[in-house]
XYZ file of C-alpha atoms in Angstrom:
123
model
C 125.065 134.935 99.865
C 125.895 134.598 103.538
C 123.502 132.650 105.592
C 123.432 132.288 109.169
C 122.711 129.263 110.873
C 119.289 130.030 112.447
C 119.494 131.245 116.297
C 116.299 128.512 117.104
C 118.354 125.371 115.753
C 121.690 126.855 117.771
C 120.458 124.685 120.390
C 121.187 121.624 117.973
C 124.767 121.898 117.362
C 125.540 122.868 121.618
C 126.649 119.140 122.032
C 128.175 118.627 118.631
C 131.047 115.980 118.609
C 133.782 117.029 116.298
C 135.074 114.046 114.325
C 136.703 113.328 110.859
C 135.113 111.941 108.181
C 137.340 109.600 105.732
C 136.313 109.042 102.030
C 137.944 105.965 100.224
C 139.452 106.983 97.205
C 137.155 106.402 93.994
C 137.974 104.891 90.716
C 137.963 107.379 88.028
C 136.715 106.955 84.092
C 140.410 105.773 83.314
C 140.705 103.074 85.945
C 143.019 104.948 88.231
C 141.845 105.793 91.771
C 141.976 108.877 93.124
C 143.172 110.263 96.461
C 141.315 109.268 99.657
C 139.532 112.568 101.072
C 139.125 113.493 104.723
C 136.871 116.042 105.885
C 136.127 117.497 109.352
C 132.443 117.454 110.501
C 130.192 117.550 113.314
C 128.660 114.658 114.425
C 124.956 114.980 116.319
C 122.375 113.287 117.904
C 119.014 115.142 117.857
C 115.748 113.916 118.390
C 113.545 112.717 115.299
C 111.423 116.175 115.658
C 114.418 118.031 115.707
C 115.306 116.520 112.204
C 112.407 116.988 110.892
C 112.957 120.471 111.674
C 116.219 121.216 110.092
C 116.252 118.793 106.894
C 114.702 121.876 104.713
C 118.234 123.214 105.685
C 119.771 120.366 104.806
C 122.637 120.727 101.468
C 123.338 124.415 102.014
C 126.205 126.211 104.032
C 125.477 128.022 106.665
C 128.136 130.254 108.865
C 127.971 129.843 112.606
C 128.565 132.225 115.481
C 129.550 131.744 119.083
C 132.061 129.094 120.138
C 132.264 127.995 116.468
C 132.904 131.391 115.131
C 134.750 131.344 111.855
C 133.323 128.080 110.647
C 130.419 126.791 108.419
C 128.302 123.932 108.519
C 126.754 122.050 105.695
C 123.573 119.119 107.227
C 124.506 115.620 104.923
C 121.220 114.422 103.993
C 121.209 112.991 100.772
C 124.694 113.598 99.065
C 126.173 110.500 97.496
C 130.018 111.096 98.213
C 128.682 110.891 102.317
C 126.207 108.211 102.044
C 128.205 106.605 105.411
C 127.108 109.735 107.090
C 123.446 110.291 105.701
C 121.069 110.143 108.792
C 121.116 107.317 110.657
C 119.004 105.475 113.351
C 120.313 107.220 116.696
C 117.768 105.186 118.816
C 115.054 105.024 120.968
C 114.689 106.536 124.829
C 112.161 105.389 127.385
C 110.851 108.100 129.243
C 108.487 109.270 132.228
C 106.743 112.221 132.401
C 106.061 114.274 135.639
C 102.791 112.969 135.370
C 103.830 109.133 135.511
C 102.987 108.621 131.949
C 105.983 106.623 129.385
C 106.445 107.713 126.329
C 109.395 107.155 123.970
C 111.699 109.711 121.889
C 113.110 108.822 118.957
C 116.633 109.886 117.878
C 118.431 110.413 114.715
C 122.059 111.080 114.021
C 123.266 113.757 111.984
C 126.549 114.869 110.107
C 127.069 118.175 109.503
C 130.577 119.337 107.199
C 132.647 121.646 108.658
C 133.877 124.229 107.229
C 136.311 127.661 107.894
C 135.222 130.583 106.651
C 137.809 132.655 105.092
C 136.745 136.483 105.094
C 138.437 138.983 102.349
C 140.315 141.737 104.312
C 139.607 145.596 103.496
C 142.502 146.808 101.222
């Protein structure tokens, strides 16, 4: 099944930092290791509403359209092979509101795999 990242989280991904992700190489049953693993992914900070609004999306691939046609995005929320990249604390801003009143908004940051999608070709 092809799903398309939703147009109202496109916003989310606008300011997406492209960066690798390196995974040590793990110990297998026989006491060799394996090979190290490196992954590309996008990196994001979005606010802690914003999370709260994509996380039901969170361990399924979804394709992308725009200036990231061609690729696919996975959110890392809970997998245990990314637990470095499993949301994480992205800080707190200070803020004023037209009206002179502070408030604060809270941050998380986000991984997201990245993917390319390979499409069959018409015979």
């Amino acid at each position: 099944m092809r799903r398309m990242w939703p147009e109202e989280f496109k916003a989310i991904l606008d300011n997406a930092e492209e960066v690798m992700l390196e995974i040590p190489a793990t110990a297998r049953e026989d006491g060799s290791y394996g090979d190290a693993t490196h992954r590309k992914a996008l990196k994001v900070r979005v606010t802690q509403e914003d999370y709260e609004r994509i996380w039901p999306l969170a361990d399924a691939r979804y394709r992308l359209d725009g200036k990231l046609a061609g690729k696919a995005v996975t959110l890392i929320v809970n997998n245990p092979h990314y637990h470095n990249w499993h949301p994480a604390d992205g800080g707190i801003e200070d803020r004023q509101s037209d009206s002179g009143r502070h408030y604060q908004t809270k941050y998380v940051v986000v991984h997201f795999l990245l993917d390319d999608v390979r499409e069959a070709a018409a015979a």
